[in-house]
């Protein structure tokens, strides 16, 4: 049902959550890579060239916005859709992250059905990007 | 009785001087009599000599008077006075030939001495009266003082009469039956002593008139010598042989003397009338001055200043306090315009408005404003003014007070600042806690979904049931955390509402769709009653759904299995009326208001219902109120509840009403600007576009001038586009400036992800055909119709594009 081989990068400092999201994504037929902090995230993004990125704003050792900005300015990922997945106050951070270039914002905990729908829509919008 | 000395004033010294003078003269007469030196007893050899008894009386009286003049009360003085009176009484009795056997015996010795002639009755009576008056003299009792003064005046009468008769040339050896001739020196001595006694304690009593400070008293004092001393002087001149007067008949002299005395009495009455009237006036003036001093003292001590504006002359006068408060340097009245210049520019318009309204229609105003001192200091003044109107109801004066409330104001500011800071801290804390709680909850939530979706293997029936219970509770936990955040936001005023034109029917359907699984689980029926053509509401769709979810969720929780829940919408006077009706247990009347309070939970004893923080309805009330509606519950116990809330209708006419001020209407120059936004590339509207549009709306709003321009409420996205309308008031040049400003700000705004939304600004002409030329009252409707036309135009433009 999903385009096979689409790769999603999950950036979050919570290993348990990475495991949960990874399980869900793999069940939906996506390939999943993960990163636990900003440095790892940038390295993984360059190395893996993901089709979509799930980003947590509260990363250790640096602001999630900083990562978002670099993802959106550096060439390999500048056109990759980014979904921000954060537990922070949406009243403040939804508009701010969208302004910073994110394509969607989800407040944790989000229903996986709606999250998956957003992923599908964003991947469809970008069109198939074969590595 | 104390024997305290009296502080010697001029009058006391004069009194002592005269009294001692009389005593000395009497002493000389007595000495002369004892030494048989008759020259000392006579003025002229052919005039009668002073009786030695009289001389003794005068000596005693003079000493008594001198003593009493310097003491509040003196036993010695009284004793001397009483002795003089007794002696005079004896002298009087001795004069009566038919005093009876006792009298004859008693006065035989007296009568045997030819030089001890009986005292003339007038002299005796005068001395008795003076002696008694002196004995009665009391510093404290006004009544005895009055009586003693009356007696002294009466005592003066015979001596004055004698002097008067002499003055008018009557023969000294009188044939009057009642009045034996009084020797002239006796008459003078008695008159002098009586005057001295009158001077002893003049305050109060009948002599008040003579010694008072009033004009009447002064005139009286001035007239007395003229009326008395002139005839007396004439008499003396006659006596010592210098004057040459015609012989007058005795009766004519008596009439003249009595007339003089009556003149004195008449003068006294007039003077008394005058002094009483004057005393009253003086008393009233003193009371006025005192009350003014008291008032000033009070005003000074509480720091209240008084000012007075004469409206016609346009002069403002003020006291020293106001001068200091307003930092006015120069003295004298100033014009109102100069006073107003001291008011802080931000408060000036409001202050002038208050004063103007009070002058135009009212009688009183109360306000406060800031005063800008030249050194930059700002004081906050409270002000209260009263308008005085004349008979034609025209304002004449504006009198008012100012008081300094700077400290109070600062304290209030500090308090509210501290309060806000506390709330801010709480907000930060809860925001942090909610974030931290959410992360682990997300993990729980995700794995529950994974398990329930069978991604970790097939589940048996019981495992599925248990996991579903866990999931339901996880959802509830998430709701509680959301509520907690919203409550904190409501308290810090950060509950964001983005109202726009919206259809409530769609929101209701969507909400119910989300809650249907829970209703099905309890076998509840969910129904709606939505009229076909409902006007659009002006509200935030996200918040409306939040309120509806809360209400329906409550209804599902409290309605017993198999019941029904109905959601209805009606048009009401306040806008749209949305109701959620259940047939649950109902709400006791006493709790119908309480349930909208924070942390309030009704205890039904049903364990299933007791989940939640008790914040849901509180948040609902905050949200509905912020959107301009009301929320309440109608319920009868045991017959279910009906939760109602209202939302305002979207109405361009109502929205633009605040802009239609008399000033703006007088300009009669309104323009519409339309900013149409759509995604720059061909794609459907997304959340990101929605966030960007909120930014666009805020940027446009920041470009408008309050009172002059207005951004109309958002129309809502239709066909992936939305138009923001600005109603601007001003000439075309001003509108062009506004357009440029919006264009510039939008392209500069860092909040807008450049290139995501495309916007086009159009100036729309208002249709002159529907603008009424004469009736400004209909402008609101006309403009609203124009706005509606503009909406249609926007649709047409869309179609063309």
PDB file of N, CA and C in Angstrom, chain B residues 331-403:
ATOM      1  N   UNK B 331       2.098  83.159  39.608  1.00  0.00           N
ATOM      2  CA  UNK B 331       0.886  83.406  40.380  1.00  0.00           C
ATOM      3  C   UNK B 331      -0.206  83.951  39.473  1.00  0.00           C
ATOM      4  N   UNK B 332      -1.401  84.051  40.037  1.00  0.00           N
ATOM      5  CA  UNK B 332      -2.499  84.646  39.292  1.00  0.00           C
ATOM      6  C   UNK B 332      -3.183  83.630  38.407  1.00  0.00           C
ATOM      7  N   UNK B 333      -4.369  83.995  37.913  1.00  0.00           N
ATOM      8  CA  UNK B 333      -5.150  83.045  37.121  1.00  0.00           C
ATOM      9  C   UNK B 333      -4.498  82.760  35.771  1.00  0.00           C
ATOM     10  N   UNK B 334      -4.744  81.549  35.270  1.00  0.00           N
ATOM     11  CA  UNK B 334      -4.240  81.180  33.949  1.00  0.00           C
ATOM     12  C   UNK B 334      -5.406  80.698  33.102  1.00  0.00           C
ATOM     13  N   UNK B 335      -5.159  80.539  31.799  1.00  0.00           N
ATOM     14  CA  UNK B 335      -6.214  80.039  30.928  1.00  0.00           C
ATOM     15  C   UNK B 335      -6.252  78.516  30.979  1.00  0.00           C
ATOM     16  N   UNK B 336      -7.428  77.941  30.703  1.00  0.00           N
ATOM     17  CA  UNK B 336      -7.604  76.493  30.774  1.00  0.00           C
ATOM     18  C   UNK B 336      -6.621  75.780  29.845  1.00  0.00           C
ATOM     19  N   UNK B 337      -6.386  76.393  28.677  1.00  0.00           N
ATOM     20  CA  UNK B 337      -5.504  75.774  27.690  1.00  0.00           C
ATOM     21  C   UNK B 337      -4.113  75.529  28.278  1.00  0.00           C
ATOM     22  N   UNK B 338      -3.646  76.496  29.077  1.00  0.00           N
ATOM     23  CA  UNK B 338      -2.307  76.359  29.668  1.00  0.00           C
ATOM     24  C   UNK B 338      -2.279  75.249  30.707  1.00  0.00           C
ATOM     25  N   UNK B 339      -3.416  75.115  31.415  1.00  0.00           N
ATOM     26  CA  UNK B 339      -3.485  74.061  32.432  1.00  0.00           C
ATOM     27  C   UNK B 339      -3.436  72.696  31.759  1.00  0.00           C
ATOM     28  N   UNK B 340      -4.219  72.560  30.697  1.00  0.00           N
ATOM     29  CA  UNK B 340      -4.336  71.263  30.028  1.00  0.00           C
ATOM     30  C   UNK B 340      -2.992  70.812  29.470  1.00  0.00           C
ATOM     31  N   UNK B 341      -2.171  71.813  29.075  1.00  0.00           N
ATOM     32  CA  UNK B 341      -0.863  71.477  28.501  1.00  0.00           C
ATOM     33  C   UNK B 341       0.000  70.667  29.460  1.00  0.00           C
ATOM     34  N   UNK B 342      -0.313  70.728  30.766  1.00  0.00           N
ATOM     35  CA  UNK B 342       0.484  69.976  31.740  1.00  0.00           C
ATOM     36  C   UNK B 342       0.106  68.508  31.780  1.00  0.00           C
ATOM     37  N   UNK B 343      -1.068  68.169  31.265  1.00  0.00           N
ATOM     38  CA  UNK B 343      -1.523  66.774  31.343  1.00  0.00           C
ATOM     39  C   UNK B 343      -0.717  65.916  30.370  1.00  0.00           C
ATOM     40  N   UNK B 344      -0.430  64.712  30.772  1.00  0.00           N
ATOM     41  CA  UNK B 344       0.290  63.764  29.937  1.00  0.00           C
ATOM     42  C   UNK B 344      -0.447  63.603  28.598  1.00  0.00           C
ATOM     43  N   UNK B 345       0.277  63.662  27.470  1.00  0.00           N
ATOM     44  CA  UNK B 345      -0.396  63.622  26.160  1.00  0.00           C
ATOM     45  C   UNK B 345      -1.338  62.424  26.007  1.00  0.00           C
ATOM     46  N   UNK B 346      -0.985  61.300  26.609  1.00  0.00           N
ATOM     47  CA  UNK B 346      -1.835  60.114  26.449  1.00  0.00           C
ATOM     48  C   UNK B 346      -3.170  60.259  27.177  1.00  0.00           C
ATOM     49  N   UNK B 347      -3.179  61.058  28.235  1.00  0.00           N
ATOM     50  CA  UNK B 347      -4.405  61.184  29.034  1.00  0.00           C
ATOM     51  C   UNK B 347      -5.210  62.421  28.665  1.00  0.00           C
ATOM     52  N   UNK B 348      -4.595  63.278  27.833  1.00  0.00           N
ATOM     53  CA  UNK B 348      -5.182  64.594  27.609  1.00  0.00           C
ATOM     54  C   UNK B 348      -6.573  64.499  26.997  1.00  0.00           C
ATOM     55  N   UNK B 349      -6.677  63.689  25.947  1.00  0.00           N
ATOM     56  CA  UNK B 349      -7.961  63.640  25.229  1.00  0.00           C
ATOM     57  C   UNK B 349      -9.080  63.160  26.136  1.00  0.00           C
ATOM     58  N   UNK B 350      -8.757  62.138  26.921  1.00  0.00           N
ATOM     59  CA  UNK B 350      -9.779  61.569  27.804  1.00  0.00           C
ATOM     60  C   UNK B 350     -10.202  62.600  28.856  1.00  0.00           C
ATOM     61  N   UNK B 351      -9.187  63.290  29.407  1.00  0.00           N
ATOM     62  CA  UNK B 351      -9.482  64.277  30.454  1.00  0.00           C
ATOM     63  C   UNK B 351     -10.350  65.401  29.898  1.00  0.00           C
ATOM     64  N   UNK B 352      -9.979  65.885  28.700  1.00  0.00           N
ATOM     65  CA  UNK B 352     -10.763  66.969  28.092  1.00  0.00           C
ATOM     66  C   UNK B 352     -12.186  66.496  27.825  1.00  0.00           C
ATOM     67  N   UNK B 353     -12.285  65.246  27.351  1.00  0.00           N
ATOM     68  CA  UNK B 353     -13.609  64.680  27.059  1.00  0.00           C
ATOM     69  C   UNK B 353     -14.493  64.669  28.290  1.00  0.00           C
ATOM     70  N   UNK B 354     -13.882  64.265  29.413  1.00  0.00           N
ATOM     71  CA  UNK B 354     -14.670  64.199  30.659  1.00  0.00           C
ATOM     72  C   UNK B 354     -15.185  65.578  31.045  1.00  0.00           C
ATOM     73  N   UNK B 355     -14.263  66.566  30.997  1.00  0.00           N
ATOM     74  CA  UNK B 355     -14.628  67.922  31.395  1.00  0.00           C
ATOM     75  C   UNK B 355     -15.706  68.461  30.459  1.00  0.00           C
ATOM     76  N   UNK B 356     -15.499  68.250  29.153  1.00  0.00           N
ATOM     77  CA  UNK B 356     -16.456  68.760  28.168  1.00  0.00           C
ATOM     78  C   UNK B 356     -17.840  68.195  28.402  1.00  0.00           C
ATOM     79  N   UNK B 357     -17.877  66.889  28.666  1.00  0.00           N
ATOM     80  CA  UNK B 357     -19.187  66.265  28.836  1.00  0.00           C
ATOM     81  C   UNK B 357     -19.883  66.815  30.085  1.00  0.00           C
ATOM     82  N   UNK B 358     -19.089  66.989  31.140  1.00  0.00           N
ATOM     83  CA  UNK B 358     -19.680  67.519  32.379  1.00  0.00           C
ATOM     84  C   UNK B 358     -20.220  68.921  32.147  1.00  0.00           C
ATOM     85  N   UNK B 359     -19.452  69.736  31.394  1.00  0.00           N
ATOM     86  CA  UNK B 359     -19.888  71.114  31.151  1.00  0.00           C
ATOM     87  C   UNK B 359     -21.123  71.126  30.259  1.00  0.00           C
ATOM     88  N   UNK B 360     -21.142  70.217  29.270  1.00  0.00           N
ATOM     89  CA  UNK B 360     -22.244  70.222  28.296  1.00  0.00           C
ATOM     90  C   UNK B 360     -23.535  69.739  28.923  1.00  0.00           C
ATOM     91  N   UNK B 361     -23.487  68.573  29.565  1.00  0.00           N
ATOM     92  CA  UNK B 361     -24.755  67.999  30.024  1.00  0.00           C
ATOM     93  C   UNK B 361     -24.795  67.707  31.520  1.00  0.00           C
ATOM     94  N   UNK B 362     -23.660  67.533  32.140  1.00  0.00           N
ATOM     95  CA  UNK B 362     -23.688  66.980  33.495  1.00  0.00           C
ATOM     96  C   UNK B 362     -23.498  68.018  34.575  1.00  0.00           C
ATOM     97  N   UNK B 363     -23.261  67.526  35.757  1.00  0.00           N
ATOM     98  CA  UNK B 363     -23.017  68.403  36.882  1.00  0.00           C
ATOM     99  C   UNK B 363     -21.706  68.043  37.564  1.00  0.00           C
ATOM    100  N   UNK B 364     -21.228  66.864  37.285  1.00  0.00           N
ATOM    101  CA  UNK B 364     -20.105  66.377  38.065  1.00  0.00           C
ATOM    102  C   UNK B 364     -19.289  65.403  37.213  1.00  0.00           C
ATOM    103  N   UNK B 365     -17.993  65.347  37.468  1.00  0.00           N
ATOM    104  CA  UNK B 365     -17.207  64.299  36.834  1.00  0.00           C
ATOM    105  C   UNK B 365     -16.118  63.858  37.788  1.00  0.00           C
ATOM    106  N   UNK B 366     -15.665  62.652  37.600  1.00  0.00           N
ATOM    107  CA  UNK B 366     -14.555  62.161  38.418  1.00  0.00           C
ATOM    108  C   UNK B 366     -13.641  61.378  37.498  1.00  0.00           C
ATOM    109  N   UNK B 367     -12.351  61.659  37.570  1.00  0.00           N
ATOM    110  CA  UNK B 367     -11.419  60.999  36.659  1.00  0.00           C
ATOM    111  C   UNK B 367     -10.023  61.026  37.274  1.00  0.00           C
ATOM    112  N   UNK B 368      -9.077  60.543  36.548  1.00  0.00           N
ATOM    113  CA  UNK B 368      -7.690  60.662  36.981  1.00  0.00           C
ATOM    114  C   UNK B 368      -6.828  60.786  35.737  1.00  0.00           C
ATOM    115  N   UNK B 369      -5.698  61.461  35.881  1.00  0.00           N
ATOM    116  CA  UNK B 369      -4.790  61.616  34.757  1.00  0.00           C
ATOM    117  C   UNK B 369      -3.368  61.821  35.270  1.00  0.00           C
ATOM    118  N   UNK B 370      -2.440  61.698  34.337  1.00  0.00           N
ATOM    119  CA  UNK B 370      -1.046  61.896  34.720  1.00  0.00           C
ATOM    120  C   UNK B 370      -0.630  63.317  34.365  1.00  0.00           C
ATOM    121  N   UNK B 371       0.240  63.884  35.197  1.00  0.00           N
ATOM    122  CA  UNK B 371       0.744  65.235  34.968  1.00  0.00           C
ATOM    123  C   UNK B 371       2.223  65.103  34.655  1.00  0.00           C
ATOM    124  N   UNK B 372       2.635  65.803  33.605  1.00  0.00           N
ATOM    125  CA  UNK B 372       4.033  65.756  33.200  1.00  0.00           C
ATOM    126  C   UNK B 372       4.734  66.995  33.733  1.00  0.00           C
ATOM    127  N   UNK B 373       5.678  66.810  34.659  1.00  0.00           N
ATOM    128  CA  UNK B 373       6.431  67.955  35.165  1.00  0.00           C
ATOM    129  C   UNK B 373       7.558  68.277  34.197  1.00  0.00           C
ATOM    130  N   UNK B 374       7.998  69.545  34.225  1.00  0.00           N
ATOM    131  CA  UNK B 374       9.062  69.927  33.276  1.00  0.00           C
ATOM    132  C   UNK B 374      10.317  69.064  33.448  1.00  0.00           C
ATOM    133  N   UNK B 375      10.571  68.567  34.676  1.00  0.00           N
ATOM    134  CA  UNK B 375      11.772  67.761  34.886  1.00  0.00           C
ATOM    135  C   UNK B 375      11.558  66.308  34.463  1.00  0.00           C
ATOM    136  N   UNK B 376      10.409  66.035  33.852  1.00  0.00           N
ATOM    137  CA  UNK B 376      10.171  64.681  33.354  1.00  0.00           C
ATOM    138  C   UNK B 376       9.449  63.789  34.334  1.00  0.00           C
ATOM    139  N   UNK B 377       9.285  64.261  35.577  1.00  0.00           N
ATOM    140  CA  UNK B 377       8.590  63.438  36.568  1.00  0.00           C
ATOM    141  C   UNK B 377       7.101  63.341  36.206  1.00  0.00           C
ATOM    142  N   UNK B 378       6.511  62.206  36.526  1.00  0.00           N
ATOM    143  CA  UNK B 378       5.092  62.006  36.233  1.00  0.00           C
ATOM    144  C   UNK B 378       4.357  61.795  37.549  1.00  0.00           C
ATOM    145  N   UNK B 379       3.306  62.572  37.764  1.00  0.00           N
ATOM    146  CA  UNK B 379       2.464  62.388  38.941  1.00  0.00           C
ATOM    147  C   UNK B 379       1.082  61.964  38.468  1.00  0.00           C
ATOM    148  N   UNK B 380       0.438  61.121  39.253  1.00  0.00           N
ATOM    149  CA  UNK B 380      -0.923  60.717  38.914  1.00  0.00           C
ATOM    150  C   UNK B 380      -1.877  61.476  39.832  1.00  0.00           C
ATOM    151  N   UNK B 381      -2.784  62.217  39.228  1.00  0.00           N
ATOM    152  CA  UNK B 381      -3.724  63.016  40.020  1.00  0.00           C
ATOM    153  C   UNK B 381      -5.142  62.474  39.852  1.00  0.00           C
ATOM    154  N   UNK B 382      -5.846  62.399  40.978  1.00  0.00           N
ATOM    155  CA  UNK B 382      -7.274  62.136  40.914  1.00  0.00           C
ATOM    156  C   UNK B 382      -7.955  63.483  40.802  1.00  0.00           C
ATOM    157  N   UNK B 383      -9.066  63.555  40.100  1.00  0.00           N
ATOM    158  CA  UNK B 383      -9.735  64.838  39.925  1.00  0.00           C
ATOM    159  C   UNK B 383     -11.234  64.653  40.026  1.00  0.00           C
ATOM    160  N   UNK B 384     -11.841  65.663  40.629  1.00  0.00           N
ATOM    161  CA  UNK B 384     -13.285  65.639  40.728  1.00  0.00           C
ATOM    162  C   UNK B 384     -13.757  67.064  40.488  1.00  0.00           C
ATOM    163  N   UNK B 385     -14.769  67.254  39.681  1.00  0.00           N
ATOM    164  CA  UNK B 385     -15.218  68.598  39.374  1.00  0.00           C
ATOM    165  C   UNK B 385     -16.725  68.729  39.460  1.00  0.00           C
ATOM    166  N   UNK B 386     -17.159  69.923  39.795  1.00  0.00           N
ATOM    167  CA  UNK B 386     -18.594  70.206  39.884  1.00  0.00           C
ATOM    168  C   UNK B 386     -18.907  71.417  39.023  1.00  0.00           C
ATOM    169  N   UNK B 387     -19.950  71.329  38.229  1.00  0.00           N
ATOM    170  CA  UNK B 387     -20.335  72.433  37.356  1.00  0.00           C
ATOM    171  C   UNK B 387     -21.431  73.233  38.045  1.00  0.00           C
ATOM    172  N   UNK B 388     -21.228  74.541  38.100  1.00  0.00           N
ATOM    173  CA  UNK B 388     -22.290  75.410  38.618  1.00  0.00           C
ATOM    174  C   UNK B 388     -23.004  76.020  37.422  1.00  0.00           C
ATOM    175  N   UNK B 389     -24.337  75.972  37.440  1.00  0.00           N
ATOM    176  CA  UNK B 389     -25.090  76.531  36.317  1.00  0.00           C
ATOM    177  C   UNK B 389     -25.926  77.712  36.778  1.00  0.00           C
ATOM    178  N   UNK B 390     -26.173  78.652  35.854  1.00  0.00           N
ATOM    179  CA  UNK B 390     -27.001  79.796  36.220  1.00  0.00           C
ATOM    180  C   UNK B 390     -28.472  79.451  35.994  1.00  0.00           C
ATOM    181  N   UNK B 391     -29.326  80.459  36.154  1.00  0.00           N
ATOM    182  CA  UNK B 391     -30.770  80.209  36.074  1.00  0.00           C
ATOM    183  C   UNK B 391     -31.165  79.678  34.703  1.00  0.00           C
ATOM    184  N   UNK B 392     -30.417  80.063  33.665  1.00  0.00           N
ATOM    185  CA  UNK B 392     -30.743  79.583  32.309  1.00  0.00           C
ATOM    186  C   UNK B 392     -30.063  78.244  32.012  1.00  0.00           C
ATOM    187  N   UNK B 393     -29.511  77.623  33.065  1.00  0.00           N
ATOM    188  CA  UNK B 393     -28.870  76.317  32.930  1.00  0.00           C
ATOM    189  C   UNK B 393     -27.584  76.390  32.119  1.00  0.00           C
ATOM    190  N   UNK B 394     -27.008  77.610  32.019  1.00  0.00           N
ATOM    191  CA  UNK B 394     -25.725  77.708  31.331  1.00  0.00           C
ATOM    192  C   UNK B 394     -24.616  77.446  32.334  1.00  0.00           C
ATOM    193  N   UNK B 395     -23.579  76.726  31.929  1.00  0.00           N
ATOM    194  CA  UNK B 395     -22.478  76.487  32.873  1.00  0.00           C
ATOM    195  C   UNK B 395     -21.734  77.791  33.133  1.00  0.00           C
ATOM    196  N   UNK B 396     -21.484  78.080  34.399  1.00  0.00           N
ATOM    197  CA  UNK B 396     -20.816  79.323  34.758  1.00  0.00           C
ATOM    198  C   UNK B 396     -19.426  79.039  35.306  1.00  0.00           C
ATOM    199  N   UNK B 397     -19.375  78.065  36.219  1.00  0.00           N
ATOM    200  CA  UNK B 397     -18.106  77.774  36.869  1.00  0.00           C
ATOM    201  C   UNK B 397     -17.898  76.278  36.929  1.00  0.00           C
ATOM    202  N   UNK B 398     -16.648  75.918  36.954  1.00  0.00           N
ATOM    203  CA  UNK B 398     -16.296  74.524  37.190  1.00  0.00           C
ATOM    204  C   UNK B 398     -15.332  74.540  38.373  1.00  0.00           C
ATOM    205  N   UNK B 399     -15.787  73.999  39.479  1.00  0.00           N
ATOM    206  CA  UNK B 399     -14.959  73.978  40.676  1.00  0.00           C
ATOM    207  C   UNK B 399     -14.536  72.543  40.909  1.00  0.00           C
ATOM    208  N   UNK B 400     -13.308  72.362  41.282  1.00  0.00           N
ATOM    209  CA  UNK B 400     -12.887  70.974  41.439  1.00  0.00           C
ATOM    210  C   UNK B 400     -11.746  70.799  42.413  1.00  0.00           C
ATOM    211  N   UNK B 401     -11.462  69.547  42.672  1.00  0.00           N
ATOM    212  CA  UNK B 401     -10.351  69.231  43.562  1.00  0.00           C
ATOM    213  C   UNK B 401      -9.400  68.265  42.868  1.00  0.00           C
ATOM    214  N   UNK B 402      -8.170  68.298  43.293  1.00  0.00           N
ATOM    215  CA  UNK B 402      -7.134  67.374  42.805  1.00  0.00           C
ATOM    216  C   UNK B 402      -6.491  66.713  44.006  1.00  0.00           C
ATOM    217  N   UNK B 403      -6.208  65.457  43.881  1.00  0.00           N
ATOM    218  CA  UNK B 403      -5.429  64.822  44.935  1.00  0.00           C
ATOM    219  C   UNK B 403      -4.391  63.918  44.276  1.00  0.00           C
TER     220      UNK B 403
END
